[in-house]
Short mmCIF file of C-alpha atoms in Angstrom, two decimals:
data_model
loop_
_atom_site.label_atom_id
_atom_site.label_comp_id
_atom_site.label_asym_id
_atom_site.label_seq_id
_atom_site.Cartn_x
_atom_site.Cartn_y
_atom_site.Cartn_z
CA MET A 19 4.40 51.25 252.58
CA LYS A 20 2.88 47.88 253.27
CA TYR A 21 2.96 45.62 256.46
CA LYS A 22 2.73 42.06 257.00
CA GLU A 23 1.17 40.72 260.09
CA LYS A 24 2.86 37.73 261.93
CA GLU A 25 1.21 34.37 261.29
CA ILE A 26 -1.00 33.08 264.02
CA THR A 27 0.68 30.29 265.70
CA THR A 28 -1.95 29.50 268.23
CA SER A 29 -4.58 26.80 267.28
CA SER A 30 -7.69 27.86 265.43
CA ALA A 31 -9.96 26.77 268.15
CA LYS A 32 -7.88 28.77 270.85
CA TRP A 33 -7.90 31.87 268.56
CA MET A 34 -11.53 31.74 268.00
CA PHE A 35 -12.10 31.62 271.88
CA LEU A 36 -9.82 34.54 272.39
CA ARG A 37 -11.63 36.52 269.73
CA PHE A 38 -14.97 35.63 271.50
CA VAL A 39 -13.63 36.82 274.92
CA LYS A 40 -12.56 40.12 273.30
CA ASN A 41 -15.68 41.03 271.61
CA VAL A 42 -18.56 39.62 273.77
CA TYR A 43 -20.30 41.46 276.87
CA PRO A 44 -19.61 40.75 279.63
CA LEU A 45 -16.51 38.47 278.99
CA ASN A 46 -14.54 41.47 277.33
CA PHE A 47 -15.45 43.87 280.30
CA ILE A 48 -14.08 41.21 282.73
CA ARG A 49 -10.89 40.78 280.49
CA ASN A 50 -10.35 44.45 280.28
CA VAL A 51 -10.61 45.13 284.07
CA ARG A 52 -8.12 42.16 284.88
CA THR A 53 -5.60 43.63 282.21
CA ALA A 54 -5.91 47.05 284.00
CA TYR A 55 -5.68 45.43 287.38
CA LEU A 56 -2.34 43.57 286.38
CA LYS A 57 -1.03 46.66 284.69
CA ASN A 58 -1.61 48.82 287.71
CA ASN A 59 0.02 46.28 290.04
CA ASN A 60 3.16 46.32 287.76
CA ILE A 61 3.28 50.25 287.81
CA LYS A 62 2.97 49.99 291.62
CA ARG A 63 5.98 47.81 291.97
CA TYR A 64 8.11 49.93 289.81
CA HIS A 65 9.54 51.90 292.91
CA SER A 66 10.44 48.83 294.66
CA ASN A 67 11.93 47.08 291.45
CA THR A 68 14.03 50.03 290.82
CA LYS A 69 15.22 51.24 294.23
CA ASP A 70 18.55 50.01 293.97
CA PHE A 71 18.96 50.37 290.12
CA SER A 72 21.89 52.23 288.58
CA PHE A 73 23.19 52.65 285.28
CA ASN A 74 26.68 52.79 286.78
CA PHE A 75 27.74 56.02 284.99
CA HIS A 76 30.43 58.14 286.36
CA LYS A 77 29.79 61.84 286.95
CA LEU A 78 31.03 64.10 284.13
CA LYS A 79 33.56 66.90 285.02
CA GLU A 80 31.96 70.38 285.56
CA SER A 81 32.55 72.47 282.52
CA ASN A 82 33.33 76.21 282.46
CA GLN A 83 30.59 76.70 279.86
CA LYS A 84 26.93 76.03 279.79
CA GLU A 85 25.90 72.56 278.36
CA ILE A 86 22.12 72.20 277.73
CA ILE A 87 20.31 69.25 276.35
CA VAL A 88 16.80 69.64 275.77
CA LEU A 89 14.29 66.99 274.86
CA VAL A 90 10.82 67.84 273.75
CA ILE A 91 8.08 65.06 273.44
CA GLY A 92 5.36 65.81 270.92
CA GLU A 93 1.95 64.66 270.86
CA SER A 94 0.07 63.02 267.97
CA ALA A 95 2.30 64.35 265.32
CA ARG A 96 2.89 62.47 262.13
CA SER A 97 6.00 62.72 259.88
CA MET A 98 4.05 63.07 256.65
CA SER A 99 2.59 66.35 257.88
CA PHE A 100 5.81 68.00 258.34
CA GLN A 101 7.41 69.98 255.57
CA PHE A 102 10.82 68.14 255.98
CA LYS A 103 8.96 64.98 254.61
CA ASP A 104 6.46 66.58 252.33
CA PRO A 105 7.90 69.80 250.66
CA THR A 106 4.61 70.68 249.24
CA LEU A 107 3.41 71.59 252.80
CA ARG A 108 4.12 74.93 254.55
CA THR A 109 4.29 73.45 258.32
CA ASN A 110 7.72 74.18 259.14
CA PRO A 111 8.58 77.75 257.94
CA LEU A 112 10.97 78.42 260.68
CA LEU A 113 12.70 75.19 261.18
CA THR A 114 13.46 74.68 257.51
CA LYS A 115 15.54 77.79 257.65
CA ARG A 116 17.81 76.94 260.35
CA LYS A 117 21.16 75.49 260.12
CA ASN A 118 22.26 71.97 261.70
CA ILE A 119 18.82 70.76 261.89
CA PHE A 120 18.59 66.89 261.15
CA TYR A 121 15.04 65.43 260.32
CA PHE A 122 14.88 61.67 260.34
CA LYS A 123 11.66 61.19 258.09
CA ASN A 124 11.69 57.45 258.36
CA ALA A 125 11.53 57.02 262.30
CA TYR A 126 8.82 54.94 263.97
CA THR A 127 7.35 54.17 267.29
CA PRO A 128 6.29 50.76 268.16
CA TYR A 129 3.13 52.00 270.12
CA SER A 130 0.21 54.40 268.97
CA ALA A 131 -0.71 55.30 272.35
CA THR A 132 0.89 57.81 274.86
CA THR A 133 1.00 55.77 277.98
CA ASN A 134 3.08 52.94 276.33
CA SER A 135 5.14 54.86 273.54
CA ILE A 136 6.84 57.43 275.97
CA PRO A 137 8.09 55.13 278.72
CA PHE A 138 9.49 52.94 275.68
CA ALA A 139 11.25 55.70 274.41
CA LEU A 140 12.59 57.20 277.52
CA SER A 141 13.78 53.74 278.78
CA GLY A 142 17.10 52.06 277.85
CA VAL A 143 15.68 48.54 277.66
CA ASP A 144 16.11 46.54 274.64
CA ILE A 145 12.83 46.27 272.44
CA LEU A 146 13.29 42.46 272.62
CA LYS A 147 13.22 42.45 276.37
CA TRP A 148 10.83 45.21 276.77
CA LYS A 149 7.71 43.27 277.88
CA ASN A 150 9.34 41.57 280.79
CA ASN A 151 11.61 44.15 281.78
CA LYS A 152 9.87 47.73 281.59
CA TYR A 153 9.21 47.87 285.14
CA ASN A 154 12.74 47.20 286.07
CA GLU A 155 14.91 50.06 285.08
CA LYS A 156 15.03 53.76 285.42
CA SER A 157 14.80 56.36 282.64
CA ILE A 158 16.87 58.52 280.67
CA ILE A 159 16.42 61.38 283.46
CA SER A 160 18.06 59.23 286.09
CA ALA A 161 20.85 58.33 283.69
CA MET A 162 21.57 62.07 283.09
CA LYS A 163 21.54 62.67 286.70
CA GLU A 164 24.14 60.06 287.37
CA LEU A 165 26.22 61.79 284.51
CA GLY A 166 26.06 65.17 286.61
CA TYR A 167 23.32 66.82 284.71
CA VAL A 168 20.54 68.90 286.88
CA THR A 169 17.45 67.71 285.55
CA TYR A 170 14.02 69.65 284.81
CA PHE A 171 10.73 68.46 283.55
CA ILE A 172 8.24 70.94 282.19
CA ASP A 173 4.75 69.41 281.62
CA ASN A 174 1.83 70.59 279.59
CA GLN A 175 -0.05 67.29 279.92
CA GLY A 176 -0.48 66.16 283.48
CA ASP A 177 -0.29 62.61 285.24
CA TYR A 178 -1.74 59.37 283.67
CA ASN A 179 -0.82 56.88 286.31
CA SER A 180 1.61 55.38 284.07
CA LEU A 181 5.30 54.84 283.98
CA THR A 182 5.76 58.35 282.30
CA ASP A 183 4.78 59.73 285.67
CA PHE A 184 7.25 57.91 287.69
CA PHE A 185 9.95 58.78 284.97
CA LYS A 186 9.02 62.64 285.17
CA TYR A 187 9.29 62.59 288.94
CA GLU A 188 12.74 61.26 288.85
CA SER A 189 13.64 64.69 287.83
CA ASP A 190 15.20 67.30 290.27
CA PHE A 191 12.63 69.81 289.34
CA VAL A 192 9.25 69.22 288.04
CA TYR A 193 7.20 72.29 286.67
CA ALA A 194 3.73 72.32 285.07
CA THR A 195 1.90 74.94 283.00
CA GLU A 196 -0.94 76.84 284.86
CA LYS A 197 -3.43 75.30 282.85
CA LEU A 198 -2.51 71.89 281.63
CA MET A 199 -3.25 71.09 277.96
CA SER A 200 -3.16 74.63 277.04
CA TYR A 201 -1.18 76.16 274.17
CA ASP A 202 2.21 74.69 274.36
CA GLY A 203 3.84 78.17 274.21
CA ASN A 204 3.12 78.42 277.81
CA VAL A 205 5.88 76.39 278.64
CA LEU A 206 8.44 79.07 277.55
CA PRO A 207 8.09 81.23 280.52
CA ILE A 208 9.06 78.43 282.60
CA LEU A 209 11.76 77.44 280.38
CA ASP A 210 13.09 80.95 280.68
CA LYS A 211 13.26 80.51 284.44
CA VAL A 212 15.01 77.15 284.25
CA LEU A 213 17.57 78.65 281.86
CA GLN A 214 18.35 81.32 284.25
CA GLU A 215 19.09 78.82 287.28
CA THR A 216 22.73 78.85 288.26
CA SER A 217 22.83 75.65 290.47
CA SER A 218 24.70 73.81 287.48
CA LYS A 219 26.06 74.44 284.09
CA LYS A 220 24.87 71.11 282.99
CA LYS A 221 21.16 71.15 282.35
CA PHE A 222 19.03 68.35 281.03
CA ILE A 223 15.38 69.63 280.31
CA THR A 224 12.51 67.57 279.25
CA ILE A 225 9.42 69.39 277.86
CA HIS A 226 6.15 67.34 277.41
CA THR A 227 3.89 69.15 274.92
CA TYR A 228 0.19 68.72 274.18
CA GLY A 229 1.19 69.09 270.34
CA SER A 230 -1.24 68.09 267.79
CA HIS A 231 -3.75 66.00 270.17
CA TYR A 232 -7.55 66.58 269.18
CA ASP A 233 -9.43 69.01 269.29
CA TYR A 234 -6.86 70.37 266.92
CA ILE A 235 -8.04 73.71 266.75
CA ASP A 236 -7.50 74.37 270.51
CA ARG A 237 -3.85 73.29 270.00
CA TYR A 238 -2.89 76.77 268.51
CA PRO A 239 -3.74 80.41 268.87
CA PRO A 240 -6.10 81.90 265.94
CA SER A 241 -3.15 83.82 264.60
CA PHE A 242 -1.52 80.37 263.47
CA SER A 243 -4.50 79.69 261.39
CA PHE A 244 -2.51 79.53 258.12
CA TYR A 245 -4.51 76.58 256.53
CA LYS A 246 -8.07 77.54 255.99
CA PRO A 247 -10.92 76.83 256.19
CA ALA A 248 -10.12 75.44 259.53
CA ASN A 249 -12.80 73.82 262.00
CA SER A 250 -12.35 70.54 263.75
CA SER A 251 -15.35 70.81 265.93
CA SER A 252 -16.63 67.73 263.97
CA TYR A 253 -14.37 64.86 263.23
CA SER A 254 -16.83 63.12 260.71
CA LYS A 255 -15.23 62.24 257.42
CA SER A 256 -17.47 65.01 255.68
CA ASN A 257 -15.54 67.58 257.53
CA ILE A 258 -12.25 65.88 256.44
CA LYS A 259 -10.80 69.17 254.80
CA GLN A 260 -11.13 71.42 257.74
CA LEU A 261 -10.05 68.79 259.92
CA ARG A 262 -6.85 68.28 258.26
CA ASN A 263 -6.29 72.02 257.97
CA THR A 264 -6.51 72.40 261.75
CA TYR A 265 -4.23 69.64 262.15
CA LEU A 266 -1.60 70.97 259.83
CA ASN A 267 -1.99 74.34 261.72
CA SER A 268 -1.16 72.54 264.89
CA ILE A 269 2.17 71.09 263.44
CA ARG A 270 2.89 74.97 262.34
CA TYR A 271 2.42 75.89 265.83
CA THR A 272 4.74 73.09 266.96
CA ASP A 273 7.42 74.54 264.45
CA TYR A 274 7.00 77.84 266.13
CA LEU A 275 7.73 76.41 269.51
CA LEU A 276 10.75 74.39 268.68
CA ASP A 277 12.17 77.52 266.98
CA GLU A 278 11.61 79.67 270.09
CA ILE A 279 13.22 76.91 272.32
CA ILE A 280 16.36 76.85 269.86
CA LYS A 281 16.46 80.68 270.08
CA ARG A 282 16.83 80.52 273.72
CA ILE A 283 19.76 78.15 273.71
CA GLU A 284 21.51 78.76 270.50
CA ASN A 285 24.42 80.50 271.86
CA THR A 286 25.44 78.02 274.37
CA ASN A 287 26.90 74.35 273.88
CA SER A 288 23.58 73.02 273.63
CA SER A 289 21.44 70.18 271.53
CA LEU A 290 17.81 69.48 271.08
CA LEU A 291 16.06 66.38 270.36
CA TYR A 292 12.28 66.26 269.33
CA PHE A 293 10.14 63.26 268.75
CA SER A 294 6.36 62.60 268.90
CA ASP A 295 4.90 59.98 271.04
CA HIS A 296 3.01 58.54 268.16
CA GLY A 297 1.36 59.80 264.88
CA GLU A 298 -2.32 60.35 263.84
CA ASN A 299 -4.87 58.82 261.44
CA LEU A 300 -6.88 61.21 259.37
CA TYR A 301 -9.12 58.98 257.18
CA ASP A 302 -6.00 58.26 255.05
CA THR A 303 -6.76 54.60 254.30
CA GLU A 304 -9.77 52.52 252.95
CA GLU A 305 -10.64 51.61 256.58
CA GLU A 306 -11.42 55.10 257.25
CA ILE A 307 -9.56 55.14 260.74
CA ILE A 308 -9.35 58.54 262.61
CA PHE A 309 -6.98 59.56 265.52
CA HIS A 310 -4.70 56.97 267.10
CA GLY A 311 -4.44 53.96 269.80
CA TYR A 312 -5.43 51.26 267.42
CA TYR A 313 -3.64 47.93 267.69
CA LYS A 314 -3.47 47.23 264.22
CA PRO A 315 -0.98 50.04 263.09
CA THR A 316 -0.86 52.22 259.90
CA LYS A 317 2.13 54.23 258.83
CA PHE A 318 0.22 57.26 259.76
CA SER A 319 0.22 56.16 263.56
CA LEU A 320 3.61 54.93 263.64
CA ASN A 321 5.65 57.04 261.32
CA ILE A 322 6.63 60.03 263.73
CA PRO A 323 8.85 63.14 263.47
CA PHE A 324 12.33 62.79 264.91
CA LEU A 325 14.49 65.82 264.83
CA VAL A 326 18.02 66.65 266.27
CA TRP A 327 19.46 70.16 266.32
CA LEU A 328 23.09 70.99 267.29
CA SER A 329 24.36 74.61 268.28
CA GLU A 330 27.38 75.92 266.60
CA GLY A 331 29.05 75.67 270.02
CA ASN A 332 28.18 71.99 270.25
CA LEU A 333 29.69 71.31 266.87
CA LYS A 334 32.91 73.40 267.43
CA SER A 335 33.87 70.76 269.95
CA ASP A 336 33.02 67.69 267.71
CA TYR A 337 32.13 68.39 263.99
CA SER A 338 32.08 64.85 263.20
CA LYS A 339 28.74 64.85 264.79
CA TYR A 340 27.29 66.75 261.76
CA GLU A 341 28.89 64.48 259.19
CA THR A 342 27.37 61.27 261.03
CA LEU A 343 23.83 62.72 261.15
CA LYS A 344 23.96 63.66 257.74
CA ASP A 345 24.95 60.09 256.66
CA ASN A 346 22.25 58.45 258.90
CA ILE A 347 19.40 60.85 258.02
CA ASP A 348 17.64 58.41 255.43
CA LYS A 349 18.02 55.28 257.69
CA ASN A 350 14.81 53.66 259.06
CA ILE A 351 15.07 53.90 262.87
CA ASN A 352 12.62 53.66 265.74
CA THR A 353 12.35 55.18 269.31
CA GLU A 354 14.92 52.99 270.81
CA SER A 355 17.19 55.73 269.25
CA VAL A 356 15.92 58.56 271.85
CA PHE A 357 17.53 56.96 274.84
CA ASN A 358 20.70 56.13 273.15
CA THR A 359 20.97 59.57 271.17
CA LEU A 360 20.69 61.60 274.32
CA LEU A 361 23.37 59.67 276.07
CA ASN A 362 25.61 60.14 273.02
CA LEU A 363 25.06 63.87 273.33
CA THR A 364 26.67 63.97 276.71
CA ASN A 365 30.01 62.67 275.19
CA SER A 366 30.36 60.46 278.18
CA THR A 367 32.72 57.54 277.30
CA ASP A 368 30.72 55.29 279.88
CA THR A 369 27.69 55.41 277.73
CA LEU A 370 29.45 53.44 275.05
CA LYS A 371 28.82 50.37 276.92
CA TYR A 372 25.14 51.04 276.61
CA GLN A 373 23.40 50.38 273.32
CA TYR A 374 25.72 52.78 271.47
CA LYS A 375 24.72 51.39 268.04
CA LYS A 376 21.21 52.52 268.37
CA SER A 377 22.20 56.24 268.60
CA VAL A 378 21.81 58.33 265.33
CA LEU A 379 25.20 59.86 266.16
CA ASN A 380 26.67 56.20 265.55
CA ILE A 381 27.70 55.92 261.87
CA HIS A 382 27.15 52.14 262.37
CA ILE A 383 23.30 52.24 263.34
CA LYS A 384 21.69 49.89 261.21
CA SER A 385 18.55 50.88 258.91
CA LEU A 386 15.59 48.48 259.98
CA ASP A 387 14.39 46.29 257.02
CA SER A 388 11.04 45.81 258.97
CA ILE A 389 9.27 48.02 261.77
CA PRO A 390 8.50 46.21 265.02
CA TYR A 391 5.35 47.37 266.84
CA PHE A 392 3.62 45.70 270.01
CA ASN A 393 0.14 44.03 269.75
CA GLU A 394 -2.48 44.19 272.11
CA ASN A 395 -0.71 41.44 274.33
CA ASP A 396 2.50 43.39 274.27
CA ASN A 397 4.16 41.02 271.82
CA ILE A 398 6.11 42.19 268.92
CA GLU A 399 4.99 41.87 265.35
CA TYR A 400 6.57 43.51 262.18
CA PHE A 401 5.67 45.23 259.31
CA LYS A 402 7.74 45.60 256.21
CA ILE A 403 9.12 48.73 254.74
CA HIS A 404 9.08 49.06 250.94
#
């Protein structure tokens, strides 16, 4: 994959001045403080901006059977480290044996940092309107509440003073692991309690994991150390073999977690959508980049896992979903599909007026020719897919 940066449209003098401001202390410090101040003010205005906001969805009729939709948000997982995309790996020994798993290997996020990527995915704002409207609409959680789902948020990350926090607290019930940023398996006992709740048969459950964030060896129990030697205490290039091994082991642990979640809901009318907030760099390019959060993207930081699973009970009510997902599975998509696919899973006709064509359950979803991403000024640029 190659990417082509947008041409600079400002004058050379202005561009040189901006570059000077960004790189020279104390001008860069002043600029960063101002940027943080403006962002914080915008976040504070979110409640007042959205106080009267509504998606205008009608509540669905209560069903006689359980209907469960689970959204799992991953962390720092990149698509090319999943066995679904690279069959030479053994990072998905459990999920690859399951039926009704649809893995979109060409899915991308427009951000390579958590605080921006998750709000974008959970919002229904069109990507072209995101910069100016991100603080004006509520999230998928509020949309599900309007449709009559009881909403739960199970957190293994904590608060970051970002839109993600506001979206999280839109939920009817918010739970956190006893020790945040611990093994993601610690969300399972909480999930068990949520599934036993009898207040409603319709449940929308969001699980925010710590996935594959550095330090990778802390993301999984020692029993999941499949790739060896595995030691990520040093992230220098000289330790790249062990660093990558610990990273792959963390992906195997995510495989275990997702399989355990599916085990708990597979006998109901249920569905699961998993995506990662962004990917990860592991000295893959000539620039020798590590981790994530860079404004200049690489395919390793933007190409993320995106997975949909449907229970047999779900497919029994509408088998066309299976065929549509199979037909769309090789298309190039971005995380706008998260919000729209989740709405689509409810089978509400109200949601058709939303951006239905961006759902992976819609046969007419377009395969992107170039991938949009946001630069440091929150303006859209593109790189081409070859």
